[in-house]
């Protein structure tokens, strides 16, 4: 590429440098293995295939069938699922396939409010899911900031949704999928568990699995699962018989066209990696790092939404520091720490400003950061956010970030 398209090559080289020289604390980010980079960049992109293994609309699909069957078998094994669809282009596409499979336009859905930790594709009013379906939302408890299952039950009884959605993008506490299913059963609703964020913890059995409870389980694959940018749908034994064929038709031809077989190959590699014992060690370290960083920050006087974390992420409520999420994101960016501004429950700021920032440990854990580095990061955040940093402080912490990155180079991309 350096010869054929030096312009694109130069941009990728700059991004490589950025990834290597910054501390990545965005909760949905991660670094994939060389094997997965090879799969996504392979000649598989050249092959057109529609349909499912053994039932394609184009010829020459024998190898592609083997790959997709391998990915399906590994997904079923890893999650103990009875049915897996590995074709969704992303987690949002996986959700849309579930909606197409279960809902008619204007049907009612009940999901977690975006500013309380939900996801755009769970019915946010300005998205396709909010425009095509009649969405309502549950919130977290105003005092504890934990999910309030009694409130969800009450809302489900009054709104009578056809589909209830559990899971989100910025909720730092464990989710009781069994309780969600009881609520769904009580009002005759179907249950979708979107485990995009916690999927790695679920795979490693460090979080309750939704497979025995939810009618549909969806996930993206690039977050804690440490795979390519893509999606998967899983069904448990109890729902596979009824929904397996319907969900497959909803994915293709319902919402997608030709298979992204290069991404499916990368997902097969990802699932192979996740089936190894070292993956459980990695997930344990993600959890340890998140808890340690959260506790350190509390000791420095920061207020965390819900008071802490049970998973890989947490939100800092920056109102006591009297700075906005946007300002904090920018301050940290200038010293080489990447985070995202995030709404907090009952936020008075707009989504462009936000009162909080979200921090997650999957990417830094891949990089080899452990307890020492979590202490260092907490001290840096204290210097940068608890007071207005001087130029001297900025220079000092920038050097500390560079030192930590040099200590743990991103071997996989260099
Ligand atoms: N869902 C968004 C996030 O959690 O950051 C992007 O994957």
XYZ file of C-alpha atoms and ligand atoms in Angstrom:
421
model
C 0.000 0.000 0.000
C 2.889 2.345 0.667
C 3.564 2.226 -3.109
C 0.040 1.920 -4.501
C -1.713 4.410 -2.225
C 0.746 6.354 -0.074
C -1.998 8.730 1.050
C -4.107 6.030 2.747
C -0.965 4.267 3.948
C 0.242 7.411 5.709
C -3.091 7.848 7.511
C -3.057 4.240 8.709
C 0.531 4.672 9.907
C -0.541 7.745 11.886
C -3.402 5.783 13.427
C -1.014 2.948 14.307
C 1.164 5.466 16.142
C -1.879 6.959 17.905
C -3.050 3.544 19.105
C 0.414 2.671 20.349
C 1.101 5.966 22.099
C -2.264 6.572 23.804
C -3.944 4.872 26.749
C -7.281 3.575 25.456
C -9.961 3.705 28.140
C -13.053 3.747 25.899
C -15.095 0.828 27.266
C -16.105 -0.481 23.836
C -12.584 -0.483 22.395
C -10.070 -3.313 22.162
C -7.081 -4.602 20.161
C -7.462 -7.769 18.081
C -4.878 -10.441 17.369
C -2.674 -10.693 14.307
C -4.648 -13.783 13.222
C -7.889 -11.790 13.184
C -6.271 -8.906 11.315
C -5.127 -11.461 8.727
C -8.665 -12.870 8.441
C -10.333 -9.481 8.009
C -7.719 -8.434 5.452
C -7.799 -11.735 3.566
C -8.926 -12.667 0.056
C -12.211 -13.895 1.538
C -13.552 -10.404 0.783
C -13.507 -11.443 -2.876
C -16.147 -14.138 -2.449
C -19.811 -13.350 -2.906
C -22.235 -15.581 -1.033
C -25.862 -15.168 -0.038
C -27.980 -17.481 2.074
C -26.737 -20.073 4.531
C -24.272 -23.020 4.365
C -25.611 -25.657 1.973
C -28.247 -23.234 0.656
C -26.389 -20.469 -1.193
C -27.537 -18.383 -4.109
C -24.104 -18.494 -5.753
C -21.794 -21.352 -6.625
C -18.242 -21.892 -5.398
C -19.224 -21.643 -1.721
C -17.758 -24.899 -0.337
C -14.933 -23.198 1.564
C -17.202 -20.393 2.684
C -19.686 -22.980 4.008
C -16.899 -24.685 5.980
C -15.905 -21.351 7.526
C -19.421 -20.333 8.485
C -20.177 -23.792 9.917
C -16.970 -23.628 11.966
C -17.868 -20.190 13.355
C -21.407 -21.399 14.205
C -20.106 -24.533 15.969
C -17.615 -22.495 18.017
C -20.239 -19.887 18.955
C -22.662 -22.587 20.135
C -19.907 -24.267 22.155
C -18.610 -21.086 23.785
C -22.031 -19.844 24.908
C -23.884 -23.152 25.331
C -26.383 -21.998 22.707
C -28.608 -24.238 20.576
C -28.548 -21.914 17.569
C -26.130 -19.221 16.382
C -26.335 -16.806 13.478
C -22.902 -15.350 12.740
C -23.924 -13.190 9.771
C -24.976 -9.851 11.402
C -22.691 -7.056 10.234
C -22.854 -5.474 13.717
C -24.599 -5.581 17.080
C -27.152 -3.001 15.917
C -27.940 -5.135 12.851
C -28.387 -8.140 15.147
C -30.939 -6.147 17.163
C -32.755 -5.040 14.030
C -33.022 -8.659 12.891
C -34.654 -9.560 16.215
C -37.134 -6.696 15.783
C -37.968 -7.792 12.242
C -38.413 -11.360 13.474
C -40.719 -10.485 16.382
C -42.439 -7.136 15.752
C -44.713 -5.344 13.329
C -44.384 -1.579 12.736
C -45.673 0.412 15.747
C -45.535 -2.578 18.116
C -44.488 -1.660 21.650
C -40.963 -2.256 22.966
C -39.499 -1.514 26.419
C -35.761 -0.834 26.739
C -33.313 0.942 29.002
C -33.251 4.721 28.661
C -30.154 5.939 26.807
C -28.999 8.294 29.576
C -29.441 5.514 32.138
C -27.145 3.126 30.268
C -29.179 1.858 27.296
C -28.224 1.758 23.614
C -29.387 3.745 20.579
C -30.760 0.627 18.903
C -33.079 -0.093 21.865
C -35.747 2.321 20.659
C -34.166 5.796 21.002
C -36.745 8.131 19.449
C -34.466 9.617 16.781
C -33.317 6.192 15.474
C -35.021 3.796 13.084
C -35.906 1.597 16.086
C -37.668 4.537 17.759
C -39.434 5.632 14.563
C -40.687 2.184 13.493
C -41.694 0.895 16.923
C -43.478 2.470 19.838
C -40.710 2.573 22.437
C -40.823 3.282 26.153
C -38.002 3.165 28.630
C -37.086 2.045 32.116
C -34.618 4.049 34.180
C -32.275 3.340 37.075
C -33.281 4.016 40.660
C -32.636 7.736 41.399
C -30.889 6.936 44.710
C -28.945 3.721 44.097
C -28.620 4.089 40.297
C -29.106 0.336 40.001
C -31.765 -1.205 37.718
C -35.104 -1.202 39.543
C -36.833 -4.456 38.562
C -40.076 -3.452 40.295
C -40.233 -0.330 38.102
C -39.667 -2.454 34.987
C -42.469 -4.805 36.027
C -44.816 -1.877 36.661
C -43.952 -0.316 33.275
C -44.331 -3.652 31.523
C -47.778 -4.106 33.090
C -48.960 -0.654 32.070
C -47.320 -0.491 28.613
C -47.767 -4.146 27.598
C -44.673 -4.301 25.347
C -44.315 -7.126 22.877
C -40.540 -7.138 23.428
C -38.465 -6.199 26.491
C -34.780 -5.401 25.986
C -32.183 -6.041 28.698
C -28.631 -4.737 28.394
C -26.928 -1.546 27.364
C -23.822 0.489 26.707
C -22.972 2.188 29.971
C -24.491 0.242 32.854
C -21.805 -0.815 35.315
C -23.770 -3.305 37.395
C -24.659 -6.990 36.927
C -27.896 -7.693 35.088
C -30.345 -10.314 36.360
C -31.590 -11.900 33.132
C -33.599 -14.479 35.080
C -35.581 -11.665 36.705
C -36.059 -9.999 33.299
C -37.522 -13.259 31.952
C -39.918 -13.514 34.893
C -41.124 -9.979 34.113
C -41.461 -10.792 30.408
C -43.452 -13.944 31.208
C -45.724 -12.042 33.559
C -46.832 -9.707 30.748
C -46.534 -12.150 27.849
C -43.566 -10.342 26.254
C -40.515 -11.729 24.513
C -37.082 -10.979 25.991
C -34.033 -9.771 24.063
C -30.713 -9.675 25.950
C -28.196 -7.411 24.239
C -24.897 -8.429 25.832
C -22.609 -6.414 23.523
C -20.642 -4.956 26.434
C -20.475 -7.859 28.872
C -20.225 -10.673 26.327
C -16.623 -11.581 27.230
C -17.570 -11.863 30.894
C -20.565 -14.033 29.968
C -18.366 -16.280 27.790
C -15.912 -16.668 30.682
C -18.786 -17.397 33.104
C -17.992 -14.305 35.169
C -21.478 -12.880 34.611
C -24.857 -14.656 34.610
C -25.574 -15.982 31.110
C -28.836 -14.905 29.460
C -28.915 -17.991 27.192
C -31.259 -20.017 29.472
C -33.597 -17.039 29.934
C -33.757 -14.674 26.959
C -35.646 -15.621 23.789
C -32.905 -13.842 21.817
C -29.339 -12.908 22.722
C -27.476 -10.408 20.555
C -23.948 -9.082 20.746
C -21.359 -7.107 18.898
C -17.976 -8.800 18.798
C -15.343 -6.052 19.067
C -15.684 -5.125 22.735
C -14.927 -7.518 25.616
C -15.040 -10.433 23.165
C -11.988 -8.866 21.471
C -12.981 -9.647 17.911
C -13.698 -7.908 14.596
C -16.355 -5.195 14.168
C -19.341 -7.476 13.719
C -22.310 -9.176 15.402
C -23.778 -12.522 16.462
C -27.262 -13.756 17.459
C -27.645 -16.691 19.866
C -30.700 -18.721 20.850
C -31.044 -21.107 23.777
C -32.613 -24.568 23.610
C -36.048 -23.246 24.636
C -36.338 -20.731 21.812
C -34.306 -22.361 19.027
C -37.117 -24.644 17.937
C -39.552 -21.781 17.512
C -37.287 -18.988 16.294
C -34.158 -20.443 14.614
C -35.496 -20.388 11.049
C -37.316 -17.111 11.571
C -34.272 -15.291 12.921
C -32.112 -16.588 10.067
C -34.631 -15.264 7.531
C -34.774 -11.951 9.371
C -30.985 -11.543 9.013
C -30.963 -12.694 5.380
C -32.858 -11.697 3.309
C -34.685 -9.590 5.909
C -32.155 -6.861 6.612
C -28.837 -7.875 5.045
C -27.417 -8.930 1.697
C -24.263 -10.873 0.907
C -22.299 -12.478 3.712
C -19.184 -10.665 5.003
C -17.208 -13.877 5.009
C -13.915 -12.161 5.921
C -15.605 -10.969 9.135
C -17.055 -14.434 9.749
C -13.556 -15.906 9.417
C -12.303 -13.373 11.968
C -15.220 -14.260 14.249
C -14.256 -17.942 13.966
C -10.707 -17.026 15.040
C -12.074 -14.839 17.854
C -14.271 -17.690 19.116
C -11.314 -20.092 18.928
C -9.305 -17.670 21.090
C -12.216 -17.254 23.510
C -12.463 -21.032 23.957
C -8.902 -21.142 25.346
C -8.280 -20.976 29.136
C -6.181 -17.822 28.663
C -9.381 -15.972 27.701
C -10.807 -16.556 31.185
C -7.593 -15.186 32.715
C -7.941 -12.116 30.466
C -11.571 -11.523 31.506
C -10.669 -11.889 35.200
C -7.940 -9.276 34.746
C -10.391 -6.902 33.018
C -12.650 -7.151 36.077
C -9.782 -6.750 38.563
C -8.467 -3.706 36.718
C -11.913 -2.078 36.554
C -12.559 -2.607 40.253
C -9.109 -1.396 41.236
C -9.283 1.717 39.056
C -12.801 2.495 40.312
C -11.767 2.106 43.961
C -8.655 4.232 43.496
C -10.711 6.996 41.886
C -13.211 6.889 44.762
C -10.280 7.368 47.138
C -9.233 10.429 45.136
C -12.729 11.826 45.800
C -14.438 11.032 42.494
C -18.142 10.126 42.480
C -18.994 7.086 40.378
C -22.498 6.435 39.066
C -24.028 3.684 41.290
C -20.923 3.918 43.494
C -18.756 1.491 41.522
C -18.720 -1.397 39.078
C -19.432 -5.123 38.740
C -18.117 -5.313 35.186
C -15.538 -3.818 32.817
C -16.752 -0.184 32.889
C -17.960 2.656 35.063
C -19.071 6.269 34.741
C -17.511 9.195 36.636
C -20.071 11.855 37.568
C -18.072 15.067 37.155
C -20.578 17.491 38.661
C -18.632 17.708 41.961
C -15.523 18.716 39.950
C -17.643 21.343 38.170
C -16.416 20.290 34.721
C -18.415 18.690 31.910
C -17.790 15.343 30.270
C -16.806 17.135 27.064
C -14.216 19.231 28.867
C -12.811 16.177 30.695
C -12.607 14.199 27.435
C -10.647 17.052 25.828
C -8.350 17.529 28.818
C -7.448 13.840 28.837
C -7.025 13.692 25.048
C -4.264 16.300 25.221
C -2.168 14.040 27.476
C -2.834 10.835 25.485
C -5.712 9.236 27.397
C -8.782 8.382 25.314
C -12.188 8.302 27.031
C -15.712 9.275 25.954
C -18.043 11.834 27.458
C -21.150 10.090 28.726
C -24.576 11.046 30.000
C -25.242 10.223 33.632
C -28.700 9.217 34.914
C -31.022 12.241 35.067
C -28.371 14.376 33.321
C -29.115 18.082 32.914
C -26.530 18.425 30.121
C -27.119 17.634 26.442
C -25.617 14.468 24.854
C -23.041 16.726 23.160
C -21.777 17.989 26.533
C -22.651 15.350 29.188
C -21.952 15.429 32.928
C -19.798 12.313 32.973
C -17.126 10.246 31.306
C -17.163 6.478 30.739
C -14.059 4.425 31.462
C -13.450 0.765 30.618
C -10.544 -1.641 30.971
C -10.775 -4.212 28.088
C -8.222 -2.466 25.831
C -5.624 -1.588 28.471
C -5.878 -5.132 29.860
C -5.122 -6.553 26.395
C -2.096 -4.294 26.399
C -0.838 -5.876 29.609
C -1.755 -3.155 32.097
C -2.317 -4.420 35.646
C -2.505 -3.110 39.183
C 0.567 -0.812 38.980
C -0.763 0.889 35.864
C -4.276 1.262 37.342
C -2.721 3.138 40.290
C -0.807 5.363 37.862
C -3.906 6.094 35.739
C -5.945 7.001 38.835
C -3.213 9.408 39.962
C -3.140 10.977 36.477
C -6.939 11.449 36.466
C -6.700 13.042 39.903
C -4.124 15.557 38.631
C -6.038 16.295 35.431
C -9.640 16.436 36.652
C -9.726 17.250 40.353
C -8.035 20.605 39.779
C -7.315 22.685 36.702
C -3.912 21.362 35.629
C -1.000 23.744 35.143
C 1.178 23.532 32.037
C 3.821 21.894 34.193
C 1.342 19.181 35.343
C 0.208 18.579 31.762
C 3.804 18.102 30.648
C 4.529 15.797 33.587
C 1.506 13.521 33.071
C 2.016 13.439 29.298
C 5.454 11.974 29.971
C 3.964 9.473 32.429
C 1.404 8.324 29.801
C 4.195 7.928 27.245
C 6.243 5.927 29.744
C 3.333 3.543 30.474
C 2.735 3.025 26.752
C 6.417 2.340 26.090
C 6.388 -0.187 28.920
C 3.555 -2.096 27.207
C 3.927 -1.645 23.455
C 1.103 -2.850 21.251
C 3.077 -5.785 19.832
C 0.117 -7.051 17.891
C -0.084 -4.133 15.459
C 3.606 -3.318 15.058
N -22.188 1.037 21.517
C -21.089 1.967 21.457
C -20.325 1.987 22.736
O -20.740 1.376 23.704
O -19.300 2.658 22.786
C -20.178 1.699 20.295
O -19.898 0.351 20.111
